[in-house]
CSV table of C-alpha atoms (C1' of nucleotides) in Angstrom, one decimal:
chain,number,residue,atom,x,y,z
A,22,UNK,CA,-2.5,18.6,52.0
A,23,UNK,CA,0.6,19.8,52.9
A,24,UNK,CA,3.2,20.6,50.5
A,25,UNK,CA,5.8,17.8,51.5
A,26,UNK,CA,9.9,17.7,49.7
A,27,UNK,CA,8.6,14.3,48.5
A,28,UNK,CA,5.2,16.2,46.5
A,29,UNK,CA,7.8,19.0,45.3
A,30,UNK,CA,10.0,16.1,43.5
A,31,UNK,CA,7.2,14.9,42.0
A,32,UNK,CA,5.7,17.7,40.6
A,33,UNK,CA,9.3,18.9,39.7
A,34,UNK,CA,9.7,15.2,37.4
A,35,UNK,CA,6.5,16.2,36.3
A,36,UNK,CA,7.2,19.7,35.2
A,37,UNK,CA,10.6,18.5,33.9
A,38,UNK,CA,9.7,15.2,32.2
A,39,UNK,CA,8.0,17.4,29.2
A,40,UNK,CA,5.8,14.8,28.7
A,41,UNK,CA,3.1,12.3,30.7
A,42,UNK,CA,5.0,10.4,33.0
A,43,UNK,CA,3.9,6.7,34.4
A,44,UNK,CA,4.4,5.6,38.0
A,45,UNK,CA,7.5,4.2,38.0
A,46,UNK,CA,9.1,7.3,35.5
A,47,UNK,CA,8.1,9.4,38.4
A,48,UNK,CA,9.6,6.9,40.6
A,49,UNK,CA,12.4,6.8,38.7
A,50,UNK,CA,13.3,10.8,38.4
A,51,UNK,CA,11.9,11.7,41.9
A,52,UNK,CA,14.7,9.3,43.0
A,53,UNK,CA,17.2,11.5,41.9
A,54,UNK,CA,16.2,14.1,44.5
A,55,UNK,CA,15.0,11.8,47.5
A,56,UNK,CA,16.4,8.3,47.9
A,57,UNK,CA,15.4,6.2,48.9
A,58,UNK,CA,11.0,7.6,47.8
A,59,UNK,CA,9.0,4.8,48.1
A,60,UNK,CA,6.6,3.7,45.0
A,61,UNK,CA,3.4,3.9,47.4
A,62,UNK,CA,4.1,7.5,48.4
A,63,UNK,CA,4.1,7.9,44.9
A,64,UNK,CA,0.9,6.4,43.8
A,65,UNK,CA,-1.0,8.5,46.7
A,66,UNK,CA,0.6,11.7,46.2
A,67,UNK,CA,-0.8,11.7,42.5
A,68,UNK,CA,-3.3,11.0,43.6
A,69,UNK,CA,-3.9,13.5,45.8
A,70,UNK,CA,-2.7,16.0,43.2
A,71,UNK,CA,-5.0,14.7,41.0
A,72,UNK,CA,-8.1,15.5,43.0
A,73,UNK,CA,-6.2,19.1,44.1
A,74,UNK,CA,-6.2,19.7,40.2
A,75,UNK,CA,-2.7,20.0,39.8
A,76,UNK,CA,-2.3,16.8,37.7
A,77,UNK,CA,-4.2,15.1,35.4
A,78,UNK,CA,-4.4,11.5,34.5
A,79,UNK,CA,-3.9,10.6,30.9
A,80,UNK,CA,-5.6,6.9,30.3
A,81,UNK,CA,-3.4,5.7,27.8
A,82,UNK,CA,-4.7,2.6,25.2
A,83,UNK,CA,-3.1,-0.9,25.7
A,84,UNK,CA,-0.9,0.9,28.9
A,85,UNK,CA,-0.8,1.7,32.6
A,86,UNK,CA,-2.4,5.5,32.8
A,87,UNK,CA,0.2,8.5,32.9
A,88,UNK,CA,0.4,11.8,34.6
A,89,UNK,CA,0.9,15.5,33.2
A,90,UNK,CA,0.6,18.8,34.9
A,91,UNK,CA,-2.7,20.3,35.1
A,92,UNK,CA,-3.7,23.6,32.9
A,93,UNK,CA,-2.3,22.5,29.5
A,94,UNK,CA,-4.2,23.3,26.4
A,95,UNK,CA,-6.1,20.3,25.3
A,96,UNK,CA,-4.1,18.3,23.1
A,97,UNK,CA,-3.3,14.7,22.5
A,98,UNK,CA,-0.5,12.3,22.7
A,99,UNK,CA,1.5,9.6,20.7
A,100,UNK,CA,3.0,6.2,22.0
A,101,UNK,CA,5.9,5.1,21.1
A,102,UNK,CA,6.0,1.6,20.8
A,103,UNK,CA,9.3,0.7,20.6
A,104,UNK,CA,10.2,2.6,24.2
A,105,UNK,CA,6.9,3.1,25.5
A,106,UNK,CA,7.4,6.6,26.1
A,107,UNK,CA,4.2,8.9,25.7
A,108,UNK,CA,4.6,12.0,24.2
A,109,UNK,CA,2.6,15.7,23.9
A,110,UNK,CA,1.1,16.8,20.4
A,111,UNK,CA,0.0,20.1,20.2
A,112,UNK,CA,-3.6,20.8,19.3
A,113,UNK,CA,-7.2,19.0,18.6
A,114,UNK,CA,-8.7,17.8,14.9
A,115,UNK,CA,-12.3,18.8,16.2
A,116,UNK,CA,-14.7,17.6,19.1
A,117,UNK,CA,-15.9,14.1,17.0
A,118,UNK,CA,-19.2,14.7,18.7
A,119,UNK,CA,-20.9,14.3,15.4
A,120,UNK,CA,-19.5,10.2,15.0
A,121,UNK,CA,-21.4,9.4,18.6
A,122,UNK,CA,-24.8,7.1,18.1
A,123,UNK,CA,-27.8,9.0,18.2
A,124,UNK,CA,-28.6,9.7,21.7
A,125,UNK,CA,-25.2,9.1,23.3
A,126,UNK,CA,-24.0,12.2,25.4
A,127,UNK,CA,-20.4,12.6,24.8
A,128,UNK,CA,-18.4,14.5,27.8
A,129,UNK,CA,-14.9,13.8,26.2
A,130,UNK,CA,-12.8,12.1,24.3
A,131,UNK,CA,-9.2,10.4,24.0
A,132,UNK,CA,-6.9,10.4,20.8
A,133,UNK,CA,-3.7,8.9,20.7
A,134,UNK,CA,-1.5,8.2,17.7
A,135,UNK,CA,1.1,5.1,17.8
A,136,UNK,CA,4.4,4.3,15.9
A,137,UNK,CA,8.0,5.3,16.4
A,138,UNK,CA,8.7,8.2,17.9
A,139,UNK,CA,11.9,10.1,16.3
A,140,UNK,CA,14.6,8.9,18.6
A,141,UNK,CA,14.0,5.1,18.0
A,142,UNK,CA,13.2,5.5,14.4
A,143,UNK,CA,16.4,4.1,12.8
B,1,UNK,CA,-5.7,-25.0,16.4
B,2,UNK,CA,-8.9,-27.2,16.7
B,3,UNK,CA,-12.5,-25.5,16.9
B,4,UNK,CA,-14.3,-26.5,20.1
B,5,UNK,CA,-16.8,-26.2,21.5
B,6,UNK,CA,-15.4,-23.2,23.8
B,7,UNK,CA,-14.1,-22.0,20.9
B,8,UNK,CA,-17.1,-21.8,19.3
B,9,UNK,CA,-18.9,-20.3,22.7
B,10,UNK,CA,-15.8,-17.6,22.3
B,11,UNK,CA,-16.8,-16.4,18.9
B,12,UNK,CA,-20.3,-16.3,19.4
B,13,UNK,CA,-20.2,-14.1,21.7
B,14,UNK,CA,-18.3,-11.7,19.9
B,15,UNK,CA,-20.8,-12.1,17.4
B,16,UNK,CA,-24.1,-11.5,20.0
B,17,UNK,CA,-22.7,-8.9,21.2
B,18,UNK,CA,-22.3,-6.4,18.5
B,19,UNK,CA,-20.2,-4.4,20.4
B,20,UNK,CA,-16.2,-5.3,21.8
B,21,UNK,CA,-16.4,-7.8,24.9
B,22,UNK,CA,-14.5,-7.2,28.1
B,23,UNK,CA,-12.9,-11.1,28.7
B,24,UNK,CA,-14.9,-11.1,32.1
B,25,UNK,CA,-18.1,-10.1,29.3
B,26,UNK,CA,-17.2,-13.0,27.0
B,27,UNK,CA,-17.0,-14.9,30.0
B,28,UNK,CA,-20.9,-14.3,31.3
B,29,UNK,CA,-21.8,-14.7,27.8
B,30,UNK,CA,-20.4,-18.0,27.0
B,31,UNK,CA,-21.4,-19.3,29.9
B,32,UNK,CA,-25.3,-19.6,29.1
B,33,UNK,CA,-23.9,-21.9,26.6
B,34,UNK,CA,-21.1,-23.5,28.3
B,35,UNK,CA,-21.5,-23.8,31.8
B,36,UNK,CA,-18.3,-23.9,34.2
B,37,UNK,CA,-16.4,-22.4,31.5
B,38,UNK,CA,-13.5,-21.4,33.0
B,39,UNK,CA,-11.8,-17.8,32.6
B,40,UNK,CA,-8.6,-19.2,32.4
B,41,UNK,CA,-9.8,-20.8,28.9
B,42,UNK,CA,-11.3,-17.3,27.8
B,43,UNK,CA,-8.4,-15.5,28.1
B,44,UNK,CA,-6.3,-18.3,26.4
B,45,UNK,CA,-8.8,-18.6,23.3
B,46,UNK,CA,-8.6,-14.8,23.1
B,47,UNK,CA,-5.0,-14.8,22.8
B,48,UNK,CA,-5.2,-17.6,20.1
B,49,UNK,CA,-7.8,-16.2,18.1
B,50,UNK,CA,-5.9,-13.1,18.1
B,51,UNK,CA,-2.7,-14.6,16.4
B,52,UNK,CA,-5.3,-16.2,14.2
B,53,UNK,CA,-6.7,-13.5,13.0
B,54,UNK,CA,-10.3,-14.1,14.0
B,55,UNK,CA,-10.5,-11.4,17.0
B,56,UNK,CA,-9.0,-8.1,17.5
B,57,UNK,CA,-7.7,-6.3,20.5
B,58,UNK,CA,-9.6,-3.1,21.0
B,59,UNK,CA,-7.1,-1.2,23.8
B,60,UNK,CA,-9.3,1.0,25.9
B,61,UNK,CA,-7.7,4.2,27.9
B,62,UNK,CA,-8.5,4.1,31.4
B,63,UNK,CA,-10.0,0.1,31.2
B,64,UNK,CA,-9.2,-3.3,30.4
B,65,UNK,CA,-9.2,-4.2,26.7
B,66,UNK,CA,-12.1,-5.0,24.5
B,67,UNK,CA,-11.8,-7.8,22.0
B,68,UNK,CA,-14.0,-8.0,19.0
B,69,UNK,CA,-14.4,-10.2,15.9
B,70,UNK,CA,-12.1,-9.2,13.2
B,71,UNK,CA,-12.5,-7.7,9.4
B,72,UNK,CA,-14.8,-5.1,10.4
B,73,UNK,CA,-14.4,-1.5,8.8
B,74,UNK,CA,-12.1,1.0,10.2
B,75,UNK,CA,-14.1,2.6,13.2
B,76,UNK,CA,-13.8,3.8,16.5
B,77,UNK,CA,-15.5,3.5,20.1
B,78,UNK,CA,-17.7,4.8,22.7
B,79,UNK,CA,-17.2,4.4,26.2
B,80,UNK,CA,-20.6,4.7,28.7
B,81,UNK,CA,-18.5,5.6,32.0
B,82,UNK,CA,-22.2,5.2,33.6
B,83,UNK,CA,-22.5,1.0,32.4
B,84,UNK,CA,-18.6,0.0,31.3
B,85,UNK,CA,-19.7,-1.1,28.2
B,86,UNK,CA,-17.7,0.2,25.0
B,87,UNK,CA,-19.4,0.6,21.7
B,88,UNK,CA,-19.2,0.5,18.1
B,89,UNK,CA,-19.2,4.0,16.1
B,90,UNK,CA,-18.8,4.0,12.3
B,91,UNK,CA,-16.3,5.7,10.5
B,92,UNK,CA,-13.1,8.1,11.4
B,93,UNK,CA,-12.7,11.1,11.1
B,94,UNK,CA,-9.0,11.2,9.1
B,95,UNK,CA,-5.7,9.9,9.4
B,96,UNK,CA,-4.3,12.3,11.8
B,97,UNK,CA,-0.6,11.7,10.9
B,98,UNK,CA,-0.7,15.4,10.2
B,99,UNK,CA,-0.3,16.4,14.4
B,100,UNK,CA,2.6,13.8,15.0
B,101,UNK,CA,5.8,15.0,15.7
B,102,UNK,CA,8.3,15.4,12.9
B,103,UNK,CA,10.2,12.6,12.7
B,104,UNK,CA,7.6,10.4,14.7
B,105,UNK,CA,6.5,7.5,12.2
B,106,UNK,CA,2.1,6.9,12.8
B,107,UNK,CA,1.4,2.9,12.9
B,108,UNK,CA,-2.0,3.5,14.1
B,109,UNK,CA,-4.5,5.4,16.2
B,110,UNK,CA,-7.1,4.9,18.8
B,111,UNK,CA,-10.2,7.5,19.6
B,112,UNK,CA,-12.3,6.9,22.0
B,113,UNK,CA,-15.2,9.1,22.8
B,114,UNK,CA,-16.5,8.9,27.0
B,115,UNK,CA,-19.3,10.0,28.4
B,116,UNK,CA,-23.2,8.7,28.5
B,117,UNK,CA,-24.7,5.9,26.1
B,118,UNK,CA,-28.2,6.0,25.2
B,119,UNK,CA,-29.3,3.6,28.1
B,120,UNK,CA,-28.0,4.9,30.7
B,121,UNK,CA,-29.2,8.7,29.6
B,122,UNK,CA,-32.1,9.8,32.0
C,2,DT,C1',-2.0,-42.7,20.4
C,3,DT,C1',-0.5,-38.3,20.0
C,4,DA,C1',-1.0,-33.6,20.7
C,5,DA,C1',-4.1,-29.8,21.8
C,6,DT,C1',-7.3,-28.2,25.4
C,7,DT,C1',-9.1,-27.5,29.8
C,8,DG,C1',-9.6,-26.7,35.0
C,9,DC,C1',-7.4,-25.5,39.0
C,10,DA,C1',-4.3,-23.3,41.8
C,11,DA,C1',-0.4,-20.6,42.1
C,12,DA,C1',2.4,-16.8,40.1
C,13,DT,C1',2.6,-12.3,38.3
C,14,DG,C1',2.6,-7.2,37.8
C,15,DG,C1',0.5,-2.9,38.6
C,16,DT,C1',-2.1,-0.5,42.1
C,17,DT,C1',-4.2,0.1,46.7
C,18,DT,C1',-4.5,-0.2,51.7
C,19,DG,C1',-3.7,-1.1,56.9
C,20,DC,C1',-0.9,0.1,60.3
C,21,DA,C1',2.8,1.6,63.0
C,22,DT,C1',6.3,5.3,62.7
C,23,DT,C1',7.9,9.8,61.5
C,24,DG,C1',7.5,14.6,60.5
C,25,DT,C1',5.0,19.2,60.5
C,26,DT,C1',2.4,22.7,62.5
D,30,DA,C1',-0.6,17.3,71.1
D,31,DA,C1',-3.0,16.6,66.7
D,32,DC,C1',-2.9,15.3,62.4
D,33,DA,C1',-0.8,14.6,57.8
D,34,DA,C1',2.7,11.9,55.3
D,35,DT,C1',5.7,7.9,54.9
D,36,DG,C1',7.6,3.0,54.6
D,37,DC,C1',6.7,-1.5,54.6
D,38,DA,C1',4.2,-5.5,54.0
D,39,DA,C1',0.0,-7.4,52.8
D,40,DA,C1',-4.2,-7.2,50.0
D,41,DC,C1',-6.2,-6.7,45.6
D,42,DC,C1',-7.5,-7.4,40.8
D,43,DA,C1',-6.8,-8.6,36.1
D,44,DT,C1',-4.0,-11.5,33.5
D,45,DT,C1',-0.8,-15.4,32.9
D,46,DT,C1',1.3,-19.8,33.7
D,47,DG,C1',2.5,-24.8,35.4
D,48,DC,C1',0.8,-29.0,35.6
D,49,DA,C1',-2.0,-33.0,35.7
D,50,DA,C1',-6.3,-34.6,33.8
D,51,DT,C1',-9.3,-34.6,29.7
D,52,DT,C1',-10.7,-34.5,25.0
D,53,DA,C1',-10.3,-34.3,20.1
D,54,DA,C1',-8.0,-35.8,15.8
DNA sequence: TTAATTGCAAATGGTTTGCATTGTT
DNA sequence: AACAATGCAAACCATTTGCAATTAA
């Protein structure tokens, strides 16, 4: 893989979005650098620096699945959803594998609050 | 909103199941009862029985959504990424408003826990 | 008979893919 | 030259919708 101006904008929305971005966020802000960035290159340059490890996906309930930089501590997220906007919490309330049915292997696990976030709350 | 028969199909597959029904699920399902049941009517009913009341939305990260009969106790779900199939666990953990934001108003939350179910464990 | 329900086919929206072209090494 | 990356249009898949035909109250 090589390390085109188009994957630089995206990692760069990525780094400076501060939070998971969908596919047309990063659409959105890597336009600001390349015009004219098409919504395909998109869609297989994550994915690309998904299986690199530089992103992650973050499967989000009820919504298309966002992206964040790899290497975060493991935390969790809230939705907003008023502007659909998923955010970063900090930290983990434990590792639930005690709720799992008897006999169920758990390998991970998703939490995500939803609500207002602070700058549509009137 | 009158109860037929599809209607009726709809609801008891929810109930067979025990566990939240993808629509193509409640589909295969209320077919053995209903044959040529169209998915076009499935996802309609859904939608109805959802303003109704009857049926929930279960919003599943990374996968279509669930729907499963309504008024059962607050709990959360297991997803087998080996089978698709998402299950019932009892019980949560704790409110969780405690790692929002400040200033982010918590609606609700989703937790999903991924990894093997008990069938599909070798 | 009146209004809700259904089947079918077409539309939609997000994501993926084929292919010819462009860019990098 | 050899191969990766891109743009574009078409394919895809789950979900929704328009409409004419059917069915229930």
């Amino acid at each position: 893989m090589r390390m085109t101006g188009q994957r630089r904008a995206i990692l760069d929305a990525l780094q400076d979005g501060h939070r998971p971005l969908s596919p047309s966020e990063v659409l959105e802000a890597a336009s600001e650098a390349i015009a004219g960035i098409n919504l395909s290159t998109i869609y297989r340059n994550l994915k690309s620096l998904v299986e690199r490890g530089d992103v992650i996906v973050v499967p989000t309930p009820g919504d298309s699945s966002r992206y964040e930089l790899a290497g975060l501590a493991h935390h969790h997220h809230f939705l907003c959803e008023q502007c659909g906007r998923l955010f970063d919490m900090h930290g983990c309330p434990g590792s639930f594998a005690g709720i799992a049915p008897k006999g169920f292997k758990v390998r991970s696990h998703e939490l995500t609050l939803m609500g207002t976030c602070s700058s549509c709350t009137p």
